[in-house]
Structures are given as C-alpha cells and as structure tokens.
C-alpha cells in the first residue's frame, strides 16, 4: 500500500537563555511575560552593582572610631529596655577650642543619656533631673554663643527644653506641642498637634520665645485641600511645608508682615511625611503610590520599577534619611511570598530598607529588619547611618553594613526571574541544562505552570552544570542563598523549543 500524504515532521530548535548581567536590578511594574530575563521581579538582600549577585546590605551593633585605627562600642545603660530616639549633638568647647561630638539617646522610660564620641569612654551618662512624656524632636542650635540641643516634644505636658551639654536642661513652658521643627531665617518654625493646620514660629533669633504678637512669635493657619501640616524642610532659602496631600512653600525674611506662603504641589495620594528628606538640593519622599523627587517646583516619579512592592501596604511608619549621596527609606513592602526575619514577629511595623543612589540610580533592598529610626552621623572621623529597631533587640544602636548579615545572622538572599513563555506562547519548552558560576552553596528553583523543582548547588570555582529534563510552556527560575561572600554570575538555561 502506498501513502500519498505528507507525514508531519517533529522539529525542534535550540534556545539558550543567558543572564550575563544582573545590574538591571528589579522591575515590579512591567508584566512578567514581556519583561526581559535580566530583570528580577522580586529580589532582596543581594547587591547587583558589579553585575554579579553579591552580599547586600546588613546591620551590626554600632562601632565608632575614637582615633584613626581604634574603635569602641557603647554600653547600654543598666535598666534601659528600649531606645526610642538618637541624635548627633555638636558642642564647641571654648576652653579646649574644638568641637565635641556627642551621641544622645531617648529611652522608653522618658530618660535622656549622652555619650562622647571621640574618646575611649564607652558609657552613656544620664542627663539628670529631667524626663519627657513623649518622643521628642532634637535640633542643634546656637543660643547666645552656646551650642545647645533643642528638644521639642509633641506632648502638651512637656516643655520646650534646651540642653547645653553641661548643665541640667532648662525648660520653657509657652511653646506649642511640636510635631516637626526646623530653623529658618533666624526663627524656629514648627508644625503642631491637634488639627495640624497651624505653622508656628518663634521670636527672631530666640527659639525660646513663643509670645504671639507682631514683634515676637506667631502662627499662620493653612486650611486648603492639601490637608494637615506634617513636616518642615529648609532648602534654597525657602521653607517647604510637607502636607498630607501636597507641598506649600514659605519665604520668611524680614518682618512678619513680609512672610509669604505659596501652594505648590497637590498630590493625588497621601504623602508619608517622615519619609521626606532633603537630598542635596531636592526632596525625596514616599507617597502612597511610590517614590517621588521634588525639585522645589515640580514633583517627578522615581524608582517606578519598585511600584509593585507598595501595593496593598500601609507606610504610615516609613522613615527616610540621606547620607553619602544615598537616600534611605525604611518601610513596609509587599514581597508576596513567605515571611522571613522580622516578619515572623506579629507586631512588626517595617520590614525593608531601600537604598537609592541619587547619582547613578542604583537600588539595594534589605529585607527582614524592622527599622524605627535612622540618623545620619558625620564627624571628622566617620560617616555612618545610625539605626534603631522596632522589634528584636531594641536597646542597642546599630549601623548599616554591606556584609550580608543582620546582627551576626546571614540574610536570606533571593533573586527571581520573570515567569515567561519567552515569546513562544504555544510551544512546549524542554529545559535540558542549567549552568552557573557560584563560589558558595545555593539553591535553584524552577517554577513551571504545573510544578516547582528545587536543586541544591554546591559552591565551586568551576562552572556548575545541573541536568534539568523539565517540560513546560512557561517557567521562571530563582536563585537563593544564605551564604556570605557570595558571588553568583552568568546563569544559562539550555532548552529546546518544540
């Protein structure tokens, strides 16, 4: 019998998927099926700047240099269970004719302590005969040729307090309940509690005098649609008022009658005021839908590739800081997977730290740590980001590191590729081999539309080849390690498209 019909011929083509460079970082905004494979859809605790996956951010207990070549760690005062705030106070000692840098802490029992930075003393000393009922704002200011730390509490039962670094703090009863404060044009300007519609200012050159009259202190009320007055930032000879849904600007040179307020930006979403930080000449802040850069006139969306992380989370407790050309944001992110680190604690507030380099746009994310306060410290000997925690060990001071550890424990480091059909939606893929360079042990997870496959890979100086033999239409791959000094590069998946 002879068949005239043409029989179908099974054909296949070889396809090689290679990620030669991880430095593109993360993109949570674009649909995974059209996203290039050299972007991560989820990643944390890795650094990508070299193009390989290496140790990301970490934390350790604060260590400060006392001289070049020697360091010390401060001893937590006996009985202190939680440190709620920290400040850098610089006082000029006229006897020694030099600046003395102090570190000042506020604790959960309302007490204040100070430590000296540039000597070998490791103890904190109590600022005696003085307590506060609420977590204050601290500002360095010079009053009558004496450097002072101004402590402004939002509790109406507390007084406006001045500490000169030597004597018992002295209090002034007439100040409002202060929620944010900044020195501008020789006056102390503050936002207040209550309905948060008033901008108060002290007397010229005297932040202790809050008498309301034409020649001393006073206040301005703002009640437009931009909402509450939450934070103040001085920049480029203007005072910027960060409000609940917008930004206003004040110029306040000369007499009170010359003060002017101009409304600038009206937001479509809530501004998380404690995230707003002056970074060079611009202000970076977190809004409900992501990060923005404000140049004094216009607001521009930045870091849009992180937008997916902000979906469905409340960032009312987000806090920002700026140090060495990098904006830091401690916040809550939606990673969409199982809990790790501080997330295992039911009462955690924040779970991540974002580091954004304003010069080159590089982003690093540390996950699994609940940060409450970040303070930039810069002295003649060091530049550090000093950190306090909401959960975990809360009576310690910490600093940011780049060793892939959180207080001695290796972080879980993850990089996830897009879940994609690679542009062949109707074709089966036969995944044959996975090749990778890794000097430390790691895990590989291949996820398909039907199943997940997990492989343990041992670190090696040579290229590692993992046979796969997996069939699917769509897939993604994840690399994961909890090792430090990791160096993962050039993953390649060899497959047939059927």
Tab-separated table of C-alpha atoms in Angstrom:
chain	number	residue	atom	x	y	z
A	1	UNK	CA	0.000	0.000	0.000
A	2	UNK	CA	1.309	3.429	-0.959
A	3	UNK	CA	0.507	6.648	1.033
A	4	UNK	CA	0.465	9.877	-0.917
A	5	UNK	CA	0.008	12.126	2.164
A	6	UNK	CA	2.963	14.008	3.711
A	7	UNK	CA	3.522	12.805	7.272
A	8	UNK	CA	4.226	15.540	9.918
A	9	UNK	CA	7.848	16.011	10.853
A	10	UNK	CA	8.728	16.790	14.503
A	11	UNK	CA	11.142	19.727	14.515
A	12	UNK	CA	12.874	21.405	17.414
A	13	UNK	CA	15.167	24.379	17.826
A	14	UNK	CA	17.765	25.009	20.496
A	15	UNK	CA	17.348	28.107	22.630
A	16	UNK	CA	19.823	29.436	25.160
A	17	UNK	CA	18.641	31.774	27.915
A	18	UNK	CA	21.532	33.676	29.468
A	19	UNK	CA	21.602	36.368	32.159
A	20	UNK	CA	25.044	37.859	31.641
A	21	UNK	CA	24.470	40.896	33.864
A	22	UNK	CA	22.287	41.305	36.981
A	23	UNK	CA	22.888	45.052	37.279
A	24	UNK	CA	19.475	45.987	35.825
A	25	UNK	CA	18.088	45.108	39.250
A	26	UNK	CA	14.350	44.801	39.928
A	27	UNK	CA	11.204	45.622	37.981
A	28	UNK	CA	7.856	45.010	39.688
A	29	UNK	CA	5.867	47.217	37.322
A	30	UNK	CA	6.041	45.604	33.849
A	31	UNK	CA	4.135	42.365	33.163
A	32	UNK	CA	6.384	39.388	33.766
A	33	UNK	CA	5.661	37.759	30.416
A	34	UNK	CA	7.122	40.712	28.480
A	35	UNK	CA	9.896	41.612	30.925
A	36	UNK	CA	13.462	40.811	29.785
A	37	UNK	CA	15.028	37.946	31.695
A	38	UNK	CA	17.896	40.057	33.051
A	39	UNK	CA	15.454	41.872	35.366
A	40	UNK	CA	14.288	40.425	38.667
A	41	UNK	CA	10.587	40.505	39.526
A	42	UNK	CA	11.489	40.052	43.179
A	43	UNK	CA	14.863	40.286	44.847
A	44	UNK	CA	16.319	41.281	48.197
A	45	UNK	CA	19.485	41.132	50.265
A	46	UNK	CA	21.673	40.896	47.148
A	47	UNK	CA	23.852	43.631	45.673
A	48	UNK	CA	23.812	43.897	41.852
A	49	UNK	CA	26.184	46.779	41.111
A	50	UNK	CA	29.041	44.543	39.907
A	51	UNK	CA	26.764	42.643	37.513
A	52	UNK	CA	27.013	39.557	39.731
A	53	UNK	CA	24.913	38.714	42.784
A	54	UNK	CA	26.949	39.559	45.869
A	55	UNK	CA	26.399	40.323	49.550
A	56	UNK	CA	23.810	43.029	50.114
A	57	UNK	CA	23.100	45.383	52.997
A	58	UNK	CA	23.289	44.337	56.626
A	59	UNK	CA	23.291	45.587	60.212
A	60	UNK	CA	25.668	45.321	63.131
A	61	UNK	CA	25.929	46.939	66.539
A	62	UNK	CA	27.336	50.450	66.261
A	63	UNK	CA	31.133	50.698	66.350
A	64	UNK	CA	32.687	54.172	66.231
A	65	UNK	CA	36.324	55.204	65.767
A	66	UNK	CA	37.861	57.139	68.647
A	67	UNK	CA	41.047	57.911	66.744
A	68	UNK	CA	42.333	56.677	63.439
A	69	UNK	CA	42.913	52.958	63.983
A	70	UNK	CA	40.966	52.477	67.256
A	71	UNK	CA	37.234	51.899	67.804
A	72	UNK	CA	34.699	51.443	70.584
A	73	UNK	CA	31.144	50.249	71.202
A	74	UNK	CA	28.809	51.962	73.629
A	75	UNK	CA	27.409	50.055	76.618
A	76	UNK	CA	23.634	50.288	77.026
A	77	UNK	CA	22.723	51.908	80.371
A	78	UNK	CA	21.502	49.475	83.023
A	79	UNK	CA	17.731	49.136	83.024
A	80	UNK	CA	17.167	50.529	79.542
A	81	UNK	CA	14.888	48.152	77.635
A	82	UNK	CA	14.263	50.244	74.536
A	83	UNK	CA	15.929	53.221	72.841
A	84	UNK	CA	13.328	55.333	71.050
A	85	UNK	CA	15.448	58.094	69.504
A	86	UNK	CA	19.029	59.173	68.861
A	87	UNK	CA	20.729	62.435	67.860
A	88	UNK	CA	24.160	63.788	66.987
A	89	UNK	CA	24.888	66.870	69.133
A	90	UNK	CA	27.945	69.008	68.320
A	91	UNK	CA	29.116	71.428	71.024
A	92	UNK	CA	32.013	73.853	70.708
A	93	UNK	CA	34.218	73.747	73.804
A	94	UNK	CA	35.696	77.209	74.130
A	95	UNK	CA	38.199	76.098	76.769
A	96	UNK	CA	39.645	73.391	74.519
A	97	UNK	CA	38.865	75.417	71.378
A	98	UNK	CA	37.418	72.490	69.497
A	99	UNK	CA	34.074	70.835	68.738
A	100	UNK	CA	32.977	67.946	70.953
A	101	UNK	CA	30.611	65.485	69.250
A	102	UNK	CA	28.051	63.738	71.470
A	103	UNK	CA	25.548	60.982	70.856
A	104	UNK	CA	22.270	61.492	72.753
A	105	UNK	CA	19.580	58.833	73.246
A	106	UNK	CA	15.987	58.965	74.494
A	107	UNK	CA	14.630	55.806	76.161
A	108	UNK	CA	11.210	54.278	76.729
A	109	UNK	CA	11.080	55.438	80.385
A	110	UNK	CA	11.387	59.083	79.263
A	111	UNK	CA	15.062	59.456	80.205
A	112	UNK	CA	17.911	61.006	78.217
A	113	UNK	CA	21.531	59.844	78.126
A	114	UNK	CA	24.626	61.096	76.344
A	115	UNK	CA	27.905	59.555	75.230
A	116	UNK	CA	31.083	61.219	73.984
A	117	UNK	CA	32.088	60.109	70.502
A	118	UNK	CA	35.763	60.977	70.114
A	119	UNK	CA	37.289	59.436	73.229
A	120	UNK	CA	37.662	55.932	74.675
A	121	UNK	CA	34.668	56.187	77.063
A	122	UNK	CA	32.030	53.546	76.259
A	123	UNK	CA	29.430	54.563	78.869
A	124	UNK	CA	26.275	56.571	78.423
A	125	UNK	CA	25.709	59.141	81.156
A	126	UNK	CA	22.236	60.197	82.333
A	127	UNK	CA	21.057	63.749	81.794
A	128	UNK	CA	19.818	64.003	85.360
A	129	UNK	CA	16.694	65.573	86.828
A	130	UNK	CA	14.875	65.516	83.535
A	131	UNK	CA	12.357	63.266	81.727
A	132	UNK	CA	9.885	63.648	78.862
A	133	UNK	CA	6.463	62.085	78.332
A	134	UNK	CA	6.772	61.693	74.553
A	135	UNK	CA	9.435	61.013	71.943
A	136	UNK	CA	10.920	64.450	71.134
A	137	UNK	CA	12.474	66.114	68.106
A	138	UNK	CA	16.104	67.143	68.588
A	139	UNK	CA	17.733	70.130	66.841
A	140	UNK	CA	21.214	71.616	67.145
A	141	UNK	CA	21.113	75.388	67.679
A	142	UNK	CA	23.399	78.126	68.986
A	143	UNK	CA	21.823	80.403	71.617
A	144	UNK	CA	23.839	83.363	72.849
A	145	UNK	CA	27.145	81.853	71.666
A	146	UNK	CA	26.398	78.495	73.300
A	147	UNK	CA	25.678	75.351	71.291
A	148	UNK	CA	22.513	73.672	72.506
A	149	UNK	CA	20.308	70.694	71.752
A	150	UNK	CA	16.685	71.801	71.462
A	151	UNK	CA	14.234	69.080	72.495
A	152	UNK	CA	10.686	69.604	71.239
A	153	UNK	CA	8.064	67.138	72.428
A	154	UNK	CA	4.591	66.615	70.911
A	155	UNK	CA	3.150	66.010	74.395
A	156	UNK	CA	1.327	69.042	75.787
A	157	UNK	CA	2.507	68.147	79.299
A	158	UNK	CA	6.155	68.502	78.232
A	159	UNK	CA	8.009	71.772	77.928
A	160	UNK	CA	10.274	73.081	75.206
A	161	UNK	CA	13.707	72.105	76.544
A	162	UNK	CA	17.269	73.306	75.946
A	163	UNK	CA	20.395	71.334	76.900
A	164	UNK	CA	23.842	72.915	76.588
A	165	UNK	CA	25.844	69.713	77.073
A	166	UNK	CA	26.946	70.643	80.601
A	167	UNK	CA	24.106	71.799	82.829
A	168	UNK	CA	20.700	70.373	83.690
A	169	UNK	CA	18.295	71.065	80.803
A	170	UNK	CA	16.170	74.138	81.278
A	171	UNK	CA	12.555	74.272	80.215
A	172	UNK	CA	10.244	76.862	78.638
A	173	UNK	CA	6.528	76.448	79.205
A	174	UNK	CA	4.984	78.543	76.450
A	175	UNK	CA	5.920	76.528	73.340
A	176	UNK	CA	3.182	74.686	71.411
A	177	UNK	CA	3.055	70.878	71.209
A	178	UNK	CA	5.586	70.374	68.430
A	179	UNK	CA	5.469	67.560	65.830
A	180	UNK	CA	8.133	68.860	63.401
A	181	UNK	CA	10.640	71.698	63.650
A	182	UNK	CA	13.296	73.430	61.569
A	183	UNK	CA	15.465	76.516	61.899
A	184	UNK	CA	14.798	79.029	59.130
A	185	UNK	CA	15.546	82.740	58.744
A	186	UNK	CA	16.675	83.054	62.370
A	187	UNK	CA	13.451	81.581	63.793
A	188	UNK	CA	12.307	78.154	64.833
A	189	UNK	CA	9.326	77.110	62.684
A	190	UNK	CA	7.203	74.186	63.861
A	191	UNK	CA	4.156	72.147	62.994
A	192	UNK	CA	1.861	71.243	65.858
A	193	UNK	CA	-0.579	68.622	67.083
A	194	UNK	CA	-4.343	68.931	67.187
A	195	UNK	CA	-5.887	69.675	63.803
A	196	UNK	CA	-2.379	70.272	62.381
A	197	UNK	CA	-3.400	73.332	60.391
A	198	UNK	CA	-1.072	75.872	62.051
A	199	UNK	CA	2.530	76.792	61.245
A	200	UNK	CA	4.056	78.369	64.366
A	201	UNK	CA	7.231	80.445	64.545
A	202	UNK	CA	9.339	81.732	67.440
A	203	UNK	CA	10.776	85.185	68.014
A	204	UNK	CA	13.630	86.271	65.762
A	205	UNK	CA	16.942	84.719	66.984
A	206	UNK	CA	15.267	83.308	70.095
A	207	UNK	CA	13.587	79.892	69.750
A	208	UNK	CA	12.586	80.078	73.422
A	209	UNK	CA	10.132	82.949	72.904
A	210	UNK	CA	6.699	81.934	71.550
A	211	UNK	CA	4.737	85.035	72.560
A	212	UNK	CA	2.159	85.763	69.871
A	213	UNK	CA	2.360	89.375	68.760
A	214	UNK	CA	3.530	91.444	65.819
A	215	UNK	CA	7.099	91.774	67.066
A	216	UNK	CA	7.824	88.326	68.589
A	217	UNK	CA	6.308	84.933	67.685
A	218	UNK	CA	3.106	83.899	65.983
A	219	UNK	CA	1.437	81.402	63.663
A	220	UNK	CA	-0.061	81.052	60.199
A	221	UNK	CA	-3.085	78.868	59.507
A	222	UNK	CA	-3.344	76.828	56.290
A	223	UNK	CA	-6.689	75.138	55.668
A	224	UNK	CA	-6.798	74.348	51.928
A	225	UNK	CA	-7.249	70.952	50.270
A	226	UNK	CA	-3.607	69.953	50.818
A	227	UNK	CA	-4.548	68.956	54.346
A	228	UNK	CA	-2.512	68.722	57.527
A	229	UNK	CA	0.927	70.274	58.040
A	230	UNK	CA	3.223	67.369	58.912
A	231	UNK	CA	6.894	68.175	58.283
A	232	UNK	CA	9.165	71.143	57.544
A	233	UNK	CA	12.300	71.196	55.371
A	234	UNK	CA	14.536	74.221	54.718
A	235	UNK	CA	16.236	74.394	51.314
A	236	UNK	CA	17.498	77.075	48.934
A	237	UNK	CA	16.356	79.912	51.239
A	238	UNK	CA	12.785	78.597	51.374
A	239	UNK	CA	10.813	76.672	53.961
A	240	UNK	CA	8.938	73.741	52.417
A	241	UNK	CA	5.859	72.506	54.260
A	242	UNK	CA	5.197	68.807	53.628
A	243	UNK	CA	1.469	68.344	53.989
A	244	UNK	CA	-0.830	65.349	53.899
A	245	UNK	CA	-1.696	65.770	50.215
A	246	UNK	CA	0.673	68.404	48.905
A	247	UNK	CA	3.516	70.858	49.445
A	248	UNK	CA	3.496	74.557	50.304
A	249	UNK	CA	6.441	76.965	50.361
A	250	UNK	CA	7.178	79.886	52.669
A	251	UNK	CA	9.604	82.757	52.364
A	252	UNK	CA	10.142	84.474	55.709
A	253	UNK	CA	12.902	87.049	55.517
A	254	UNK	CA	12.375	90.296	57.399
A	255	UNK	CA	9.294	91.253	59.397
A	256	UNK	CA	6.253	89.041	59.934
A	257	UNK	CA	4.291	91.231	57.556
A	258	UNK	CA	6.664	90.140	54.778
A	259	UNK	CA	6.071	86.393	55.275
A	260	UNK	CA	4.530	84.772	52.188
A	261	UNK	CA	3.149	81.271	51.600
A	262	UNK	CA	2.682	79.754	48.163
A	263	UNK	CA	0.951	76.435	47.494
A	264	UNK	CA	2.961	74.359	45.031
A	265	UNK	CA	2.076	70.703	44.628
A	266	UNK	CA	-1.257	68.955	45.121
A	267	UNK	CA	-0.921	65.180	45.347
A	268	UNK	CA	-3.465	62.584	44.274
A	269	UNK	CA	-2.317	60.307	47.111
A	270	UNK	CA	-1.140	60.580	50.696
A	271	UNK	CA	2.420	61.753	51.409
A	272	UNK	CA	4.192	59.832	54.176
A	273	UNK	CA	5.826	62.842	55.790
A	274	UNK	CA	8.586	61.133	57.801
A	275	UNK	CA	9.959	59.706	54.564
A	276	UNK	CA	10.545	63.220	53.159
A	277	UNK	CA	14.255	64.074	53.275
A	278	UNK	CA	16.414	66.784	51.732
A	279	UNK	CA	18.865	65.029	49.396
A	280	UNK	CA	21.261	67.637	48.056
A	281	UNK	CA	19.000	70.340	46.636
A	282	UNK	CA	15.956	68.094	46.113
A	283	UNK	CA	13.463	66.435	48.447
A	284	UNK	CA	12.743	62.713	48.043
A	285	UNK	CA	9.609	61.278	49.641
A	286	UNK	CA	7.281	58.297	49.621
A	287	UNK	CA	3.677	58.717	48.547
A	288	UNK	CA	1.002	56.059	48.588
A	289	UNK	CA	1.818	55.020	45.004
A	290	UNK	CA	5.607	55.134	45.199
A	291	UNK	CA	8.672	57.360	45.433
A	292	UNK	CA	8.878	60.946	44.182
A	293	UNK	CA	11.541	63.607	43.709
A	294	UNK	CA	10.607	67.246	44.361
A	295	UNK	CA	12.984	69.881	42.914
A	296	UNK	CA	11.354	72.886	44.585
A	297	UNK	CA	8.788	73.376	41.848
A	298	UNK	CA	7.791	70.061	40.270
A	299	UNK	CA	7.221	66.539	41.589
A	300	UNK	CA	8.611	63.671	39.483
A	301	UNK	CA	8.021	59.943	39.929
A	302	UNK	CA	11.235	57.971	40.532
A	303	UNK	CA	12.064	54.294	41.078
A	304	UNK	CA	8.869	53.251	39.268
A	305	UNK	CA	10.302	49.750	38.980
A	306	UNK	CA	9.539	49.316	42.708
A	307	UNK	CA	5.872	50.357	42.494
A	308	UNK	CA	4.564	46.794	42.842
A	309	UNK	CA	6.134	46.482	46.266
A	310	UNK	CA	3.931	49.294	47.610
A	311	UNK	CA	0.627	47.706	46.571
A	312	UNK	CA	-1.697	46.989	49.466
A	313	UNK	CA	0.564	48.130	52.316
A	314	UNK	CA	0.336	50.981	54.810
A	315	UNK	CA	3.536	53.012	55.117
A	316	UNK	CA	2.435	55.469	57.780
A	317	UNK	CA	5.524	54.484	59.786
A	318	UNK	CA	8.041	54.840	56.940
A	319	UNK	CA	11.125	56.905	57.760
A	320	UNK	CA	13.812	58.381	55.498
A	321	UNK	CA	17.434	59.508	55.774
A	322	UNK	CA	20.207	60.774	53.489
A	323	UNK	CA	23.913	60.007	53.755
A	324	UNK	CA	26.859	59.982	51.331
A	325	UNK	CA	24.747	60.535	48.223
A	326	UNK	CA	22.212	57.834	49.064
A	327	UNK	CA	18.559	58.132	50.103
A	328	UNK	CA	17.433	55.507	52.614
A	329	UNK	CA	13.828	54.500	53.193
A	330	UNK	CA	12.779	52.137	55.993
A	331	UNK	CA	9.300	50.982	55.052
A	332	UNK	CA	6.883	48.117	54.615
A	333	UNK	CA	6.983	46.268	51.287
A	334	UNK	CA	4.739	43.559	49.834
A	335	UNK	CA	7.076	40.804	48.657
A	336	UNK	CA	4.241	38.349	48.031
A	337	UNK	CA	5.979	35.281	49.469
A	338	UNK	CA	6.624	33.586	52.801
A	339	UNK	CA	7.631	35.622	55.854
A	340	UNK	CA	11.289	35.969	56.853
A	341	UNK	CA	13.239	37.821	59.535
A	342	UNK	CA	11.219	40.433	61.451
A	343	UNK	CA	8.074	39.415	59.538
A	344	UNK	CA	7.878	36.339	61.779
A	345	UNK	CA	7.113	38.774	64.618
A	346	UNK	CA	3.383	39.553	64.623
A	347	UNK	CA	3.814	43.207	65.654
A	348	UNK	CA	6.448	44.268	63.120
A	349	UNK	CA	5.963	47.705	61.560
A	350	UNK	CA	8.530	47.968	58.737
A	351	UNK	CA	10.183	45.030	57.003
A	352	UNK	CA	12.620	46.524	54.496
A	353	UNK	CA	15.261	49.164	53.859
A	354	UNK	CA	15.617	50.676	50.384
A	355	UNK	CA	18.920	52.314	49.438
A	356	UNK	CA	18.726	54.607	46.385
A	357	UNK	CA	21.876	56.205	44.980
A	358	UNK	CA	20.818	59.631	43.704
A	359	UNK	CA	23.847	59.854	41.395
A	360	UNK	CA	23.578	56.613	39.406
A	361	UNK	CA	20.108	55.282	40.281
A	362	UNK	CA	21.331	52.024	41.820
A	363	UNK	CA	18.941	50.371	44.261
A	364	UNK	CA	19.589	47.891	47.060
A	365	UNK	CA	16.910	46.318	49.240
A	366	UNK	CA	17.457	44.762	52.654
A	367	UNK	CA	14.538	42.634	53.822
A	368	UNK	CA	13.724	41.202	57.225
A	369	UNK	CA	14.560	44.108	59.549
A	370	UNK	CA	12.108	46.415	61.344
A	371	UNK	CA	13.727	49.887	61.479
A	372	UNK	CA	12.149	52.692	63.519
A	373	UNK	CA	14.779	55.484	63.379
A	374	UNK	CA	17.658	56.334	61.028
A	375	UNK	CA	20.039	59.164	61.772
A	376	UNK	CA	22.970	60.320	59.616
A	377	UNK	CA	26.109	60.877	61.714
A	378	UNK	CA	29.067	62.701	60.188
A	379	UNK	CA	32.134	63.607	62.240
A	380	UNK	CA	35.783	64.252	61.457
A	381	UNK	CA	36.420	60.515	61.931
A	382	UNK	CA	33.428	58.732	60.422
A	383	UNK	CA	30.232	58.860	58.415
A	384	UNK	CA	27.581	56.324	59.464
A	385	UNK	CA	23.857	55.686	59.339
A	386	UNK	CA	22.838	55.010	62.967
A	387	UNK	CA	19.744	52.832	63.262
A	388	UNK	CA	17.173	51.849	65.898
A	389	UNK	CA	14.800	48.876	65.675
A	390	UNK	CA	11.089	48.418	66.420
A	391	UNK	CA	11.361	44.670	67.052
A	392	UNK	CA	14.159	42.326	68.030
A	393	UNK	CA	16.814	43.770	70.334
A	394	UNK	CA	15.595	47.337	70.744
A	395	UNK	CA	18.015	48.611	73.407
A	396	UNK	CA	21.003	48.684	71.059
A	397	UNK	CA	22.339	51.123	68.479
A	398	UNK	CA	23.065	49.696	65.044
A	399	UNK	CA	24.825	50.784	61.883
A	400	UNK	CA	24.435	49.897	58.227
A	401	UNK	CA	26.909	47.408	56.735
A	402	UNK	CA	27.438	45.659	53.399
A	403	UNK	CA	28.348	42.192	54.625
A	404	UNK	CA	25.063	40.331	54.069
A	405	UNK	CA	24.404	39.844	57.799
A	406	UNK	CA	21.795	41.221	60.189
A	407	UNK	CA	23.382	41.377	63.641
A	408	UNK	CA	25.558	38.321	63.016
A	409	UNK	CA	22.931	36.212	61.214
A	410	UNK	CA	23.328	35.646	57.483
A	411	UNK	CA	20.476	37.133	55.461
A	412	UNK	CA	18.358	35.086	53.103
A	413	UNK	CA	19.264	36.358	49.630
A	414	UNK	CA	16.859	35.837	46.723
A	415	UNK	CA	16.735	36.714	43.004
A	416	UNK	CA	13.646	35.751	40.936
A	417	UNK	CA	13.384	35.859	37.145
A	418	UNK	CA	10.129	36.711	35.297
A	419	UNK	CA	7.569	33.921	34.727
A	420	UNK	CA	7.523	33.883	30.941
A	421	UNK	CA	6.909	31.901	27.764
A	422	UNK	CA	9.930	33.662	26.158
A	423	UNK	CA	7.820	34.790	23.193
A	424	UNK	CA	6.731	31.253	22.216
A	425	UNK	CA	3.265	31.019	23.812
A	426	UNK	CA	2.095	27.868	22.006
A	427	UNK	CA	5.357	25.921	22.144
A	428	UNK	CA	6.494	23.430	24.723
A	429	UNK	CA	9.979	24.004	26.118
A	430	UNK	CA	12.242	21.159	27.107
A	431	UNK	CA	14.656	22.570	29.697
A	432	UNK	CA	17.810	20.471	29.488
A	433	UNK	CA	20.684	22.103	31.423
A	434	UNK	CA	21.286	24.906	33.908
A	435	UNK	CA	24.816	26.340	34.123
A	436	UNK	CA	26.008	28.837	36.739
A	437	UNK	CA	29.103	30.258	38.391
A	438	UNK	CA	28.784	30.268	42.181
A	439	UNK	CA	31.535	30.191	44.765
A	440	UNK	CA	29.110	29.455	47.621
A	441	UNK	CA	26.331	26.942	48.144
A	442	UNK	CA	22.955	27.998	46.794
A	443	UNK	CA	19.543	26.685	45.757
A	444	UNK	CA	17.929	26.818	42.324
A	445	UNK	CA	14.137	26.680	41.965
A	446	UNK	CA	12.500	26.189	38.558
A	447	UNK	CA	8.791	27.078	38.628
A	448	UNK	CA	6.524	25.975	35.761
A	449	UNK	CA	2.791	26.261	35.176
A	450	UNK	CA	2.380	22.852	36.829
A	451	UNK	CA	5.154	22.252	39.321
A	452	UNK	CA	8.214	23.548	41.179
A	453	UNK	CA	11.627	21.847	41.029
A	454	UNK	CA	14.310	22.598	43.621
A	455	UNK	CA	18.023	21.812	43.253
A	456	UNK	CA	20.862	22.203	45.746
A	457	UNK	CA	24.059	23.521	44.167
A	458	UNK	CA	27.438	23.315	45.861
A	459	UNK	CA	29.837	26.211	45.552
A	460	UNK	CA	32.759	25.725	43.195
A	461	UNK	CA	35.465	27.575	41.311
A	462	UNK	CA	34.323	25.758	38.167
A	463	UNK	CA	31.088	26.213	36.209
A	464	UNK	CA	28.287	24.059	37.668
A	465	UNK	CA	26.053	22.060	35.288
A	466	UNK	CA	22.648	20.909	36.579
A	467	UNK	CA	20.689	18.488	34.326
A	468	UNK	CA	17.020	19.549	34.317
A	469	UNK	CA	14.844	17.478	31.936
A	470	UNK	CA	11.765	19.626	32.579
A	471	UNK	CA	8.927	20.231	30.106
A	472	UNK	CA	6.713	23.308	30.317
A	473	UNK	CA	5.237	26.212	28.362
A	474	UNK	CA	6.133	28.925	30.888
A	475	UNK	CA	8.738	28.981	33.602
A	476	UNK	CA	10.840	31.125	35.903
A	477	UNK	CA	13.972	30.421	37.902
A	478	UNK	CA	15.005	31.643	41.332
A	479	UNK	CA	18.422	31.613	42.946
A	480	UNK	CA	18.642	31.673	46.727
A	481	UNK	CA	21.435	31.526	49.290
A	482	UNK	CA	22.070	32.392	52.915
A	483	UNK	CA	25.834	32.329	52.493
A	484	UNK	CA	28.063	35.395	52.800
A	485	UNK	CA	30.899	36.386	50.471
A	486	UNK	CA	28.726	35.004	47.696
A	487	UNK	CA	29.494	35.651	44.017
A	488	UNK	CA	26.846	34.309	41.632
A	489	UNK	CA	27.066	35.072	37.926
A	490	UNK	CA	26.209	34.126	34.366
A	491	UNK	CA	23.285	31.685	34.755
A	492	UNK	CA	22.446	29.884	31.481
A	493	UNK	CA	19.474	27.648	30.703
A	494	UNK	CA	19.801	25.476	27.622
A	495	UNK	CA	16.494	24.260	26.186
A	496	UNK	CA	14.651	23.000	23.150
A	497	UNK	CA	11.580	24.790	21.812
A	498	UNK	CA	9.270	22.102	20.430
